[in-house]
Coordinates of C-alpha atoms and ligand atoms in Angstrom, one line a residue:
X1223 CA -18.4 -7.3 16.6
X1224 CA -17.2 -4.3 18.7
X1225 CA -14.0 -4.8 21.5
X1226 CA -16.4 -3.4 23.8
X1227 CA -15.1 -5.4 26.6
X1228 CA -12.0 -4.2 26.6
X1229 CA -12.7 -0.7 28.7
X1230 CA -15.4 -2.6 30.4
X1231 CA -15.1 -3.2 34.1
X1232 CA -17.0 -7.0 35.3
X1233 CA -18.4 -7.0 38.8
X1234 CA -18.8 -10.9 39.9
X1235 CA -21.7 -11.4 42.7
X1236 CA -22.0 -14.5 44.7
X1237 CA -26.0 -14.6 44.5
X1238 CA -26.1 -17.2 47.7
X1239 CA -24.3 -14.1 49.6
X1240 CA -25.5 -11.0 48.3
X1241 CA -28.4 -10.0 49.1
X1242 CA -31.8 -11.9 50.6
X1243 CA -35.1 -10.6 49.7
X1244 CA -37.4 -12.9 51.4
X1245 CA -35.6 -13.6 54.9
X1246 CA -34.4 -16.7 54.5
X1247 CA -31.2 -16.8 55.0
X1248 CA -29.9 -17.0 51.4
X1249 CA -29.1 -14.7 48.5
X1250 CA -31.8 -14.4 45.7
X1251 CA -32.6 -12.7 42.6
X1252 CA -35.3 -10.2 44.1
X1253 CA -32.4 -9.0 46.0
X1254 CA -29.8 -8.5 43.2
X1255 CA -32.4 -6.2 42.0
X1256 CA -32.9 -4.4 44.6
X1257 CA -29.2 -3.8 44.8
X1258 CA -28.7 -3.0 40.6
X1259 CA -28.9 0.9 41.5
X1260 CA -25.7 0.4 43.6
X1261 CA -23.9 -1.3 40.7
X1262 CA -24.9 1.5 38.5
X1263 CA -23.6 3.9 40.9
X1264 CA -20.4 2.3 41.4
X1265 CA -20.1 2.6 37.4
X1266 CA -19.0 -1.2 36.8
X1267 CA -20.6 -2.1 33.2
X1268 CA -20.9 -6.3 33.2
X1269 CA -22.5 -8.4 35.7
X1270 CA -21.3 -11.8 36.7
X1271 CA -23.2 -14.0 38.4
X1272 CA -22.3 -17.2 39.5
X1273 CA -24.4 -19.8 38.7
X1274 CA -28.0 -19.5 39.6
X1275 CA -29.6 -23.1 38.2
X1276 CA -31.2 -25.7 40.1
X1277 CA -29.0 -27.9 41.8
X1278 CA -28.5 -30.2 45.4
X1279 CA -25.8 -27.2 46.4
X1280 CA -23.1 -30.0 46.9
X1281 CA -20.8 -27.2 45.6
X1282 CA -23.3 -24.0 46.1
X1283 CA -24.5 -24.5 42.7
X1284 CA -21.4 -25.6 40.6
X1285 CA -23.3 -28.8 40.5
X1286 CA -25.8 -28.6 38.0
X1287 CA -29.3 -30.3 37.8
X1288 CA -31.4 -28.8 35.8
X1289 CA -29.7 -26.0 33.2
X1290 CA -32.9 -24.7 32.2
X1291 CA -34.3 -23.4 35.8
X1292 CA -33.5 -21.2 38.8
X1293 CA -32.6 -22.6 41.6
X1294 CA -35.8 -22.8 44.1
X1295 CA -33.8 -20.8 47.0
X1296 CA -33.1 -17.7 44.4
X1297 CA -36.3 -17.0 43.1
X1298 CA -38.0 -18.0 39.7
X1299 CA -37.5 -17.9 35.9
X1300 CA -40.0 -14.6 35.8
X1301 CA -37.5 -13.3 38.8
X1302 CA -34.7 -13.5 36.1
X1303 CA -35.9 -12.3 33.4
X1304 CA -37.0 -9.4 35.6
X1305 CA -33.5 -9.1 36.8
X1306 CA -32.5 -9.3 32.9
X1307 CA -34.5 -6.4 31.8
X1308 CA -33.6 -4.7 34.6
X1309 CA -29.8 -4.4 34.1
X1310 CA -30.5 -4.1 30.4
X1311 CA -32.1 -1.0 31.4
X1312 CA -29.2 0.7 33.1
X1313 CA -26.8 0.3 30.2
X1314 CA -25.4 -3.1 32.1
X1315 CA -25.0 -6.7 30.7
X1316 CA -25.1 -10.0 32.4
X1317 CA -22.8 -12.3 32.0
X1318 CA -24.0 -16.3 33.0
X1319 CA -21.6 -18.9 34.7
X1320 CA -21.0 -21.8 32.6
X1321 CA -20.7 -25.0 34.5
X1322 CA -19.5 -27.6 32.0
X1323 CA -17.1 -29.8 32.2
X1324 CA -19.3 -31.7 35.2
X1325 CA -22.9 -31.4 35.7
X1326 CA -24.6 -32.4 39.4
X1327 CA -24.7 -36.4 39.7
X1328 CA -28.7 -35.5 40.1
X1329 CA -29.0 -34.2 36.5
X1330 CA -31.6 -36.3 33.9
X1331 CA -28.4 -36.9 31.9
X1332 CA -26.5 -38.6 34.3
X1333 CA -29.6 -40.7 34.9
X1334 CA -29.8 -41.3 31.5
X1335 CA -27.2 -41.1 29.1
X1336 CA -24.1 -43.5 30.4
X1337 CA -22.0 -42.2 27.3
X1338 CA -22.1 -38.5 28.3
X1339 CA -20.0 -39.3 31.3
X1340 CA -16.6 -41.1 31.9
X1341 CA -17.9 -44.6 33.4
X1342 CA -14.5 -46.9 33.9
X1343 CA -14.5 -51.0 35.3
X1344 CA -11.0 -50.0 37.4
X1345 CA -10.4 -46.5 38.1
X1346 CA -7.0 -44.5 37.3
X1347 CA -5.2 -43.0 40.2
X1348 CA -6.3 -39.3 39.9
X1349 CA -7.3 -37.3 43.0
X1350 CA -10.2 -35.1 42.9
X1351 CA -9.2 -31.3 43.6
X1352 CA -11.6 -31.9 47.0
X1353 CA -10.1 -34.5 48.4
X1354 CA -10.0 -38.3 48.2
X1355 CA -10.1 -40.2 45.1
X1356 CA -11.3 -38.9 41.6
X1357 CA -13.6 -41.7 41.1
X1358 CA -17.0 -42.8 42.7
X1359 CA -18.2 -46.5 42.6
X1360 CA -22.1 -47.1 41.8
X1361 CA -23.3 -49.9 42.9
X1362 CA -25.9 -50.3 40.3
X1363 CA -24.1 -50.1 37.3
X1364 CA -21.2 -51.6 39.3
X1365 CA -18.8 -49.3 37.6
X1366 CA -16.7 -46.2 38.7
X1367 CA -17.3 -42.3 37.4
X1368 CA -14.8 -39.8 37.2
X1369 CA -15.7 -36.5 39.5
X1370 CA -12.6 -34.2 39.2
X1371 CA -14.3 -31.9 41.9
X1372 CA -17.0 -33.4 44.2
X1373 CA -18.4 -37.0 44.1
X1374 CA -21.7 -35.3 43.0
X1375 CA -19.9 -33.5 40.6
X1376 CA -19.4 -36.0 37.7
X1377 CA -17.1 -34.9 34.7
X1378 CA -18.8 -34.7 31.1
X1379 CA -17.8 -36.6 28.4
X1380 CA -16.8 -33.8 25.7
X1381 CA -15.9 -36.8 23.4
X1382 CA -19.3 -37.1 22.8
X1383 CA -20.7 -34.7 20.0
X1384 CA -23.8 -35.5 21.1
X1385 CA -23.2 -34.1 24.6
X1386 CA -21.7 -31.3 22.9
X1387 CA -24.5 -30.1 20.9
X1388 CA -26.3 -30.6 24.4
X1389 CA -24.3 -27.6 25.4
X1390 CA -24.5 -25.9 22.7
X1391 CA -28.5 -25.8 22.6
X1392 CA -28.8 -25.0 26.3
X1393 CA -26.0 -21.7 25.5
X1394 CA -27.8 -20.7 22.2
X1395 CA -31.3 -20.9 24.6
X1396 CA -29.8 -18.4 27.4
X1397 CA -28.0 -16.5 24.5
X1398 CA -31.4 -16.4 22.8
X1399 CA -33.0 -15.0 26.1
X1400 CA -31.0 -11.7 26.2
X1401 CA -27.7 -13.0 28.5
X1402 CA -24.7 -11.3 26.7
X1403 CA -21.9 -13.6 27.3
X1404 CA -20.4 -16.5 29.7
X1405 CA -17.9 -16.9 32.3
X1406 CA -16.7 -20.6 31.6
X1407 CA -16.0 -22.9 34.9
X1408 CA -12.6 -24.9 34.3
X1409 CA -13.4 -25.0 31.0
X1410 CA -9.9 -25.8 29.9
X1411 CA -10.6 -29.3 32.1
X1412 CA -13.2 -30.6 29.1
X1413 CA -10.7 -32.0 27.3
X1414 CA -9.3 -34.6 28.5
X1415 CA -6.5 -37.6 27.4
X1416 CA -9.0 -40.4 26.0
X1417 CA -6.1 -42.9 28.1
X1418 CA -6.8 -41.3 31.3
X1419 CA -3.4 -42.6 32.3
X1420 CA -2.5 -42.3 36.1
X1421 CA -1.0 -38.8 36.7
X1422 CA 2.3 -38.0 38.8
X1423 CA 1.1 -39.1 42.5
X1424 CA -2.2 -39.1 41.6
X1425 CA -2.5 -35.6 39.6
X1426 CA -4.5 -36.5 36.8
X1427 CA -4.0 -32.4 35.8
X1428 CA -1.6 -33.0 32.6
X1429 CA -4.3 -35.6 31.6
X1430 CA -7.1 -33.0 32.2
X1431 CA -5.9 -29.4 31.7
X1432 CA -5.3 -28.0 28.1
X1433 CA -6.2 -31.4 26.9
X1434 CA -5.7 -32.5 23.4
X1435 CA -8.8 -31.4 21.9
X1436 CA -9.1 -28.6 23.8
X1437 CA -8.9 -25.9 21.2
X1438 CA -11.1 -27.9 19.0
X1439 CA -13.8 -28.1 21.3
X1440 CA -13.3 -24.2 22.0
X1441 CA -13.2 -23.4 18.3
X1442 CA -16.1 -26.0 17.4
X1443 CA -18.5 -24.1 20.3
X1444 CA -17.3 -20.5 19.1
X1445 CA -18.5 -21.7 15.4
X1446 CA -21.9 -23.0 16.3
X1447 CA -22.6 -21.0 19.5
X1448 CA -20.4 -17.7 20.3
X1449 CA -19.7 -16.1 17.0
X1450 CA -23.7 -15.3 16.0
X1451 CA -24.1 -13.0 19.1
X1452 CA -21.8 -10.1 20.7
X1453 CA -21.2 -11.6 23.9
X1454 CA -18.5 -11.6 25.9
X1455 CA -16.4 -14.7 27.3
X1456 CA -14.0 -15.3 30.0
X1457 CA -12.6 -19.1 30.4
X1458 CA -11.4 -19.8 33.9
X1459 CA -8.3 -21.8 33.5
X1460 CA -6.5 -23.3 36.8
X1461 CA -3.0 -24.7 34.8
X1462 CA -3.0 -22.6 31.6
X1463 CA 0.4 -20.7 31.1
X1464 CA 0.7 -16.9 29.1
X1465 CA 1.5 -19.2 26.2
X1466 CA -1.6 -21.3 26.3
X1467 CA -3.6 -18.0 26.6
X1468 CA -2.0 -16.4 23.8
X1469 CA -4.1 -19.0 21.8
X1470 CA -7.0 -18.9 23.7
X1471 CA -7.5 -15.4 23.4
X1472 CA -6.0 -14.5 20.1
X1473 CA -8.8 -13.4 18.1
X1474 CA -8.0 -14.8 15.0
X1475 CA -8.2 -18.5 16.8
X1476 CA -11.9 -17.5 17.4
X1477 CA -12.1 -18.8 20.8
X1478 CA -12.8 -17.2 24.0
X1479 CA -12.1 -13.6 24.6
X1480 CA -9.8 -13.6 27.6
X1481 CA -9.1 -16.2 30.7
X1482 CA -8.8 -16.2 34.3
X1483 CA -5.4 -17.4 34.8
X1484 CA -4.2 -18.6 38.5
X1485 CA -0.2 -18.5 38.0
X1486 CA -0.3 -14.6 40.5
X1487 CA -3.0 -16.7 43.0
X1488 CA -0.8 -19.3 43.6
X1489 CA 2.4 -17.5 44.3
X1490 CA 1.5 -17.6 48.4
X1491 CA 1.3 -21.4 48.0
X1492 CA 4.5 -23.7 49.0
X1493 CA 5.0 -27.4 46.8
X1494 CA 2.0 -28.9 48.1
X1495 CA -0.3 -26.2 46.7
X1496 CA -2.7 -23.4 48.6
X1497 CA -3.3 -25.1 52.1
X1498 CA 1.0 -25.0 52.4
X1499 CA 1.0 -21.4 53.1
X1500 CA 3.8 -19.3 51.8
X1501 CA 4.7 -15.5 52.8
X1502 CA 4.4 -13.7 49.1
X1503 CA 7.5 -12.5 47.3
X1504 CA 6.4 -9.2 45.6
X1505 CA 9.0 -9.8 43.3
X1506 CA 7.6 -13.1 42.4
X1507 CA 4.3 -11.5 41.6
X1508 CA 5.9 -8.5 40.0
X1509 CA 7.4 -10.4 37.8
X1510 CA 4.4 -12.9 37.1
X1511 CA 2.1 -10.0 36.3
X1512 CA 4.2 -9.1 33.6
X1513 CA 4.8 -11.8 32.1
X1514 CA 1.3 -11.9 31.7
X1515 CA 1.2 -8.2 30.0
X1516 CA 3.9 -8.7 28.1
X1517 CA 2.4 -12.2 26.7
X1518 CA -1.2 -10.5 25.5
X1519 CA 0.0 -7.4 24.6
X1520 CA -1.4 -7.0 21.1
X1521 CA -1.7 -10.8 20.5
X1522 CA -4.5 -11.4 23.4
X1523 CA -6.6 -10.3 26.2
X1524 CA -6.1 -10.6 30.1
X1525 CA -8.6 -11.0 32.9
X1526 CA -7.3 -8.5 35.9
X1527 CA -8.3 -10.1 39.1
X1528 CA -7.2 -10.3 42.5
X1529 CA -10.9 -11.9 44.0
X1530 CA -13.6 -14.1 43.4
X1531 CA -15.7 -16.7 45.2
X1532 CA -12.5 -19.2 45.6
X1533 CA -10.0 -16.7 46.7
X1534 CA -9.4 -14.9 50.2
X1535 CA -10.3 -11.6 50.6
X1536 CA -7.5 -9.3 49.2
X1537 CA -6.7 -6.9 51.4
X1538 CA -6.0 -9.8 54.2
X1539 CA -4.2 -11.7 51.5
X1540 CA -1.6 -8.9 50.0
X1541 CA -2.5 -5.6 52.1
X1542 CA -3.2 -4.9 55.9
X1543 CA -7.0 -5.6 57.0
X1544 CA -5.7 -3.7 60.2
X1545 CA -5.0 0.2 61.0
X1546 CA -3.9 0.3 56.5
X1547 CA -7.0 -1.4 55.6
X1548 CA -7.9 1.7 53.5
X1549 CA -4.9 2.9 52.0
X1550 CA -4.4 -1.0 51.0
X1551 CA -7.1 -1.8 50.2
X1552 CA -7.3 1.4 47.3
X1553 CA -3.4 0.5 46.5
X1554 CA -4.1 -3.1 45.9
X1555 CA -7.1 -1.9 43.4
X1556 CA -4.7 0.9 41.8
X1557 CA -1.7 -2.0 40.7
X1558 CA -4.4 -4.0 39.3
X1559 CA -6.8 -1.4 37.7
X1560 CA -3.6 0.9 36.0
X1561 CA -2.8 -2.3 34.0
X1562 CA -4.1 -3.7 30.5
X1563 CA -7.1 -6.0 30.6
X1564 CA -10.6 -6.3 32.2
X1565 CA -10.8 -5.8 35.4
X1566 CA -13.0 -7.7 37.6
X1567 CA -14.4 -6.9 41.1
X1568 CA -15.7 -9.3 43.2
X1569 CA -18.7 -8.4 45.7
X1570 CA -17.4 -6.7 48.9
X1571 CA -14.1 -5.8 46.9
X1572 CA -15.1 -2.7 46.4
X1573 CA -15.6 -1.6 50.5
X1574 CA -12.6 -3.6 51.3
X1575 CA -14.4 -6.1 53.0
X1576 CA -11.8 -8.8 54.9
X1577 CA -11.5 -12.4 55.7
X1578 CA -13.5 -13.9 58.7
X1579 CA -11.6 -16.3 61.1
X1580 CA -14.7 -18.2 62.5
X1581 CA -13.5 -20.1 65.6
X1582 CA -15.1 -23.5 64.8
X1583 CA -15.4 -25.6 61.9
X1584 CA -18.9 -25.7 62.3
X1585 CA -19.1 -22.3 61.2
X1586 CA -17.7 -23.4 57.9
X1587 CA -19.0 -24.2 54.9
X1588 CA -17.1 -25.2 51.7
X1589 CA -17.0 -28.7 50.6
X1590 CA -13.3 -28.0 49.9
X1591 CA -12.5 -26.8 53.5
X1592 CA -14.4 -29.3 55.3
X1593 CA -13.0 -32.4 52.9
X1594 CA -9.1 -30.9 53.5
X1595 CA -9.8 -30.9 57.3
X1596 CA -10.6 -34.5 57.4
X1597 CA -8.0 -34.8 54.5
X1598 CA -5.0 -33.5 56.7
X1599 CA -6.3 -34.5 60.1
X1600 CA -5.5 -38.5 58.7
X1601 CA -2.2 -37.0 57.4
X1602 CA -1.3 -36.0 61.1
X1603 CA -1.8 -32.4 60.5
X1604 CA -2.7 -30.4 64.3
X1605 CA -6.9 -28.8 64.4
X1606 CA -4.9 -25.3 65.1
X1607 CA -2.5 -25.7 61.7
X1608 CA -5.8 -26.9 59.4
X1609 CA -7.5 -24.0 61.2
X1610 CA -4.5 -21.2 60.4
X1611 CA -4.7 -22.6 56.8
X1612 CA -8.6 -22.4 56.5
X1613 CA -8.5 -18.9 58.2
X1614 CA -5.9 -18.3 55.8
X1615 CA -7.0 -19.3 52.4
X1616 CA -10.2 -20.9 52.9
X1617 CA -13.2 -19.8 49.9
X1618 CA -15.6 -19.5 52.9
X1619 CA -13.6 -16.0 53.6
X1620 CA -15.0 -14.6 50.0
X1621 CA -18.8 -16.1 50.7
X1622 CA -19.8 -14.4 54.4
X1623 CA -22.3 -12.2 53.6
X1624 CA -22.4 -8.9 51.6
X1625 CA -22.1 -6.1 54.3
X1626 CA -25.0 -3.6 53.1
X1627 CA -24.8 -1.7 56.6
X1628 CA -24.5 -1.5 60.2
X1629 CA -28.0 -3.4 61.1
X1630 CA -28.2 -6.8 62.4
X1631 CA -26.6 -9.5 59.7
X1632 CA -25.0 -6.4 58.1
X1633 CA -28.7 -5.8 56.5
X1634 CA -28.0 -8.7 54.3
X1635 CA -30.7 -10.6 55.2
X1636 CA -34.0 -10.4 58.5
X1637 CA -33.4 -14.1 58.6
X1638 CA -30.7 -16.5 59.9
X1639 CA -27.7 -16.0 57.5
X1640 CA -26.8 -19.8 55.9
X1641 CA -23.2 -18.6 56.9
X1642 CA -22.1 -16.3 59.5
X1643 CA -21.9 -12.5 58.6
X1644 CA -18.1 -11.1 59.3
X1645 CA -19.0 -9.6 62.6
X1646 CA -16.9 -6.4 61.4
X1647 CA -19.8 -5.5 59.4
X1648 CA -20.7 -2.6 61.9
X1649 CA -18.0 -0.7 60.5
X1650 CA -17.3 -1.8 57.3
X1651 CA -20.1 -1.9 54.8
X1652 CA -21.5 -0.2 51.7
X1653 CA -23.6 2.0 53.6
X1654 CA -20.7 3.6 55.5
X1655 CA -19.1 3.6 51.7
X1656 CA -21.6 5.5 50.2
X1657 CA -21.7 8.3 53.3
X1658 CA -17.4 9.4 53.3
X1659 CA -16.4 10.7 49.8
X1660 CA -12.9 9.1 51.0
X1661 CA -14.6 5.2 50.8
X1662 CA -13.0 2.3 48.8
X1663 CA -15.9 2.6 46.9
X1664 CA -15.4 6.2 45.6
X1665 CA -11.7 5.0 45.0
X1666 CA -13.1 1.6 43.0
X1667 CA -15.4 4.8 41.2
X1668 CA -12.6 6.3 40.1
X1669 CA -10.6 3.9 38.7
X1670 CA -13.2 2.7 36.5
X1671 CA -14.1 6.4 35.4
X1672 CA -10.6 6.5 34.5
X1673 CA -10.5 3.4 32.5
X1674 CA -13.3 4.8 30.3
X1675 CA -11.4 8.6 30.0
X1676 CA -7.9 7.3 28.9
X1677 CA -7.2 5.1 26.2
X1678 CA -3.4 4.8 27.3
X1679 CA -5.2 2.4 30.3
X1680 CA -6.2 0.0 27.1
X1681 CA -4.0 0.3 25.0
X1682 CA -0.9 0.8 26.4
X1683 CA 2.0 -1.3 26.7
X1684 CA 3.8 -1.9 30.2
X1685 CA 7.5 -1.6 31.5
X1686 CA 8.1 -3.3 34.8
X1687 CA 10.5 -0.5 37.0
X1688 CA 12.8 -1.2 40.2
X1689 CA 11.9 -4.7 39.3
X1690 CA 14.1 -5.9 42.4
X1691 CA 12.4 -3.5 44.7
X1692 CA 11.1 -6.1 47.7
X1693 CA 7.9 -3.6 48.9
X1694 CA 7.3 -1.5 45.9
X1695 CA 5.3 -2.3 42.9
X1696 CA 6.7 0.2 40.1
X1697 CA 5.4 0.2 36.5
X1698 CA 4.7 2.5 33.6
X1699 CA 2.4 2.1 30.7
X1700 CA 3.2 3.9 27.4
X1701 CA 0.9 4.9 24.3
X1702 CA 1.0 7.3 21.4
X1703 CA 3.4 9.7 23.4
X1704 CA 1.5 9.5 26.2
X1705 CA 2.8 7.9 30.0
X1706 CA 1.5 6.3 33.1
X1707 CA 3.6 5.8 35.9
X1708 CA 2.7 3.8 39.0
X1709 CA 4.0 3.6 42.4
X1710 CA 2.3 1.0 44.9
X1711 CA 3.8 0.4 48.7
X1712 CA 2.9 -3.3 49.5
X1713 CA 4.5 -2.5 52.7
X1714 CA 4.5 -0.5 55.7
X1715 CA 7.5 0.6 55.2
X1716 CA 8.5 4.2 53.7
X1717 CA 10.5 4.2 50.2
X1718 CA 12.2 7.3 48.5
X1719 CA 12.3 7.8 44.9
X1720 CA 12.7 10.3 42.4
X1721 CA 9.4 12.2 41.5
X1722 CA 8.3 11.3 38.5
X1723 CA 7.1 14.4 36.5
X1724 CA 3.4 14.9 35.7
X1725 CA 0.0 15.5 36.6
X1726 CA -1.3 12.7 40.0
X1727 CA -4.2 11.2 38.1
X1728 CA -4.9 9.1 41.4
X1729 CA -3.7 8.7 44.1
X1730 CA -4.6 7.0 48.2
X1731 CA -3.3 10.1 50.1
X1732 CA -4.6 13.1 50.4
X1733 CA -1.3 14.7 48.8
X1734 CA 2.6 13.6 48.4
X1735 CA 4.7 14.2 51.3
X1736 CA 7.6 16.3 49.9
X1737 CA 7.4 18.1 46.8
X1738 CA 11.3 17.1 46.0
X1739 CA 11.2 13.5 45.9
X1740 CA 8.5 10.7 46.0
X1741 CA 7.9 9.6 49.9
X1742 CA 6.0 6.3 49.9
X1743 CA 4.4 6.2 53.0
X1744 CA 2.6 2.5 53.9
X1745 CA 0.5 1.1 51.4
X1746 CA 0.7 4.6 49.5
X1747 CA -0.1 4.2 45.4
X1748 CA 0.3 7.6 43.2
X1749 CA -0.3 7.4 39.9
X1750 CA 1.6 9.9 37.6
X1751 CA 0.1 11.5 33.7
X1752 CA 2.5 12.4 31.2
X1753 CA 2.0 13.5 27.8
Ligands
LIG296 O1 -13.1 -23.5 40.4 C1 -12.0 -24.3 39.8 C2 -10.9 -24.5 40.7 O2 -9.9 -25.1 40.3 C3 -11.2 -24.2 42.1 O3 -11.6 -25.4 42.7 C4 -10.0 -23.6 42.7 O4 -8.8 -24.2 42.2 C5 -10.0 -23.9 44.2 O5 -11.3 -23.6 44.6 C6 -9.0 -23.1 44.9 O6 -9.2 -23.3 46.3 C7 -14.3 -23.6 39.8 C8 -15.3 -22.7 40.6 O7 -14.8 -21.4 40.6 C9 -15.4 -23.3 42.0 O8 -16.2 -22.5 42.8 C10 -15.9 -24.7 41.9 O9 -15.9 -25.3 43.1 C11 -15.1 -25.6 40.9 O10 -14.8 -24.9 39.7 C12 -16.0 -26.8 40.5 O11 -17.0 -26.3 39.7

């Protein structure tokens, strides 16, 4: 089967926030449709969508209950397959979320089948990634589950084969139906040690991440399921170092394609993890990022990404979502794009859409945010400090509505939005985007055009330059006699360097400043073309 994915560009939507067809307030799958033409234009190749089954929404649908049907809210089994022939008809693919290392505490199977869970008489001392303890007493069969996520979120017993082959049926029935591959939720958490010894103040993570049988598993679900179709696969991996991905995604290992790694997300984060906010050191993520392409190169396959549905908005995060929004926003999509991998672009990426700083916590939404506040309120942290840290990093900032255009809700839905629309959807939204040939968007068209037009963007290897440099992001890619070179300001600041020679294949200025040296003005990213 063909690399195909490797000049392919992913395009992750958040059904729940993208688009509402019927006016009730919620995403659906009439409304993806509507919106595929878009996609097409915008010349991204593979869809992702997060998960669309049934389930309670405990975790907007990263609680499972019933694998095998849409969830009421998005529409029906006839609405996908629509939406499946419909993307198949533009040239696109859909890839699925896979949700399983924990199904919804509502599914058949955790009503029926004790052994496909992890039931325990006296729980260990892990805590669960949303706050409080990791395990959930039930009263009925007077025993404790393990939930490494939500309490409605129990964890799958991949000892099991029986629970396995479970799995593998229910992929091999959405393979069957057309779907061309599988973004896989924590997937290196289904292993687990069989002790479940007490972690390190309570982090059960070494017990859970790259477990033991980990790579078994993997290999044993590539065997039976993956390797009789050409789809693609992406494991999303909190805790998995280059090294560990070098055997996840080394072909010959036959196990997953590529990995989302977190190491560069994590970077703004101080000992105590994401809520401990930290100013970024570019170095740090200089330095990080190549580690990564230096690890894969011709051994592997990274996952480029700098959003998704957990992450803050980008261009708040590392750019300036004030007077630079622009010019950091299409630097911040350069770094990323000019490197070696798959890129993926999350929804609202792609017109530079910000983070929101709702006022009240009753604007929020996330199980995560609103179990931390009560989390660090008994820990004696102030409203205003959970509040700069939710407004800060919170995953609510990635799931405000898509902003279509200027009309009321940002023309995302005629009803009442299940979360607030960013009220600066007046002026930025994909509308506006598609109207000024200097948009995000036409920048986000470019770079995947140019992804698919040179071959040095795949193949090439990567050389880290002015690797001290505290506000420029400097790197060149080399193949077959051929040269990239990229400049990226993360700052506001100007930098001088000598001009590199060659053609500008892109570049967020109109034109350079002097035609003697390289002027970085803020946020400027030039990319250079030597052969
Ligand atoms: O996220 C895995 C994960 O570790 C996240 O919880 C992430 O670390 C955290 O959100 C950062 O704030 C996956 C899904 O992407 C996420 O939406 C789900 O909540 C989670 O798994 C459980 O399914």
């Amino acid at each position: 089967m063909s690399d195909w994915w490797k000049m392919a560009c992913v395009y992750q939507i958040y059904p729940r926030s993208f688009m509402d067809s019927d006016g009730d307030g919620i995403g659906d799958i009439q409304g993806i449709i509507q919106k595929l033409d878009y996609l097409k234009t915008l010349g991204i190749d593979i869809i992702w969508l997060s998960p669309i089954y049934d389930s309670p929404n405990d975790d907007n649908g990263y609680d499972i209950r019933n694998y095998y049907k849409i969830m009421q809210e998005f529409g029906t089994m006839e609405d996908f397959n629509y939406l499946l022939n419909e993307i198949h008809k533009r040239g696109l693919k859909l890839m699925m979320d896979l949700v399983v290392n924990h199904t919804s505490d509502e599914h058949e199977w955790f009503q029926k089948y004790e052994d496909f869970y992890y039931w325990r008489e006296k729980p260990n001392n892990w805590k669960s990634v949303f706050s409080g303890p990791a395990w959930e007493y039930d009263e009925e069969r007077r025993q404790y589950y393990l939930h490494i996520f939500s309490k409605k979120q129990p964890d799958l017993n991949w000892e099991n084969p029986k629970l396995r082959q479970s799995v593998y049926e229910m992929m091999r029935w959405w393979l069957d139906k057309g779907v061309d591959g599988f973004r896989m939720d924590v997937i290196n958490f289904i292993s687990k040690d069989p002790a479940l010894p007490d972690g390190p103040d309570g982090d059960g993570s070494p017990y859970f991440m790259n477990g033991p049988r980990i790579h078994e598993f993997l290999r044993e679900m590539n065997q039976e399921v993956l390797s009789n179709y050409d789809c693609i696969t992406v494991g999303e991996m909190p805790g998995a170092s280059p090294e560990d991905a070098k055997t996840y995604t080394n072909p010959e290992n036959r196990e997953l394609n590529m990995i989302f790694t977190f190491e560069h997300m994590d970077l703004d984060g101080g000992p105590n993890g994401k809520w401990d906010l930290k100013k970024l050191n570019l170095v740090d993520l200089k330095e990080n990022l190549e580690k990564w392409q230096h690890a894969l190169h011709q051994v592997g396959w990274n996952s480029l990404y700098w959003n998704n549905h957990d992450q803050p908005r980008i261009v708040s995060r590392f750019g300036d979502d004030g007077d630079y929004r622009v010019e950091s926003a299409k630097m911040l999509a350069t770094c990323l794009h000019m490197m070696q991998g798959t890129p993926y672009i999350y929804q609202g990426e792609e017109i530079g859409m910000t983070n929101v700083a709702f006022k009240s916590l009753e604007k929020y939404q996330d199980i995560e945010t609103l179990n931390m506040y009560k989390e660090k309120i008994a820990e004696g942290w102030s409203h205003d400090q959970i509040m700069k840290a939710i407004h800060t990093k919170g995953r609510d900032n990635a799931r405000t509505p898509m902003q279509w255009s200027n009309e009321e809700n940002g023309g995302f839905t005629t009803g009442d939005p299940w979360i607030d629309v960013n009220p600066n959807y007046e002026k930025i939204n994909a509308n506006e985007a598609l109207q000024d040939s200097n948009s995000i968007f036409y920048y986000y068209q470019s770079l995947i055009d140019l992804r698919k037009r040179y071959n040095i963007i795949t193949k090439g290897d990567f050389k880290l330059i002015h690797r001290e440099h505290p506000d420029v992001f400097a790197y060149e890619r080399s193949s077959e006699g051929e040269k990239l070179v990229v400049y990226c300001n993360f700052s506001e600041n100007v930098h001088t360097f000598a001009l590199p020679d060659g053609e500008i294949l892109i570049h967020n200025y109109d034109q350079l400043e002097s035609c003697e040296q390289l002027n970085l003005r803020p946020w400027e990213a030039v990319v250079f073309y030597q052969t």
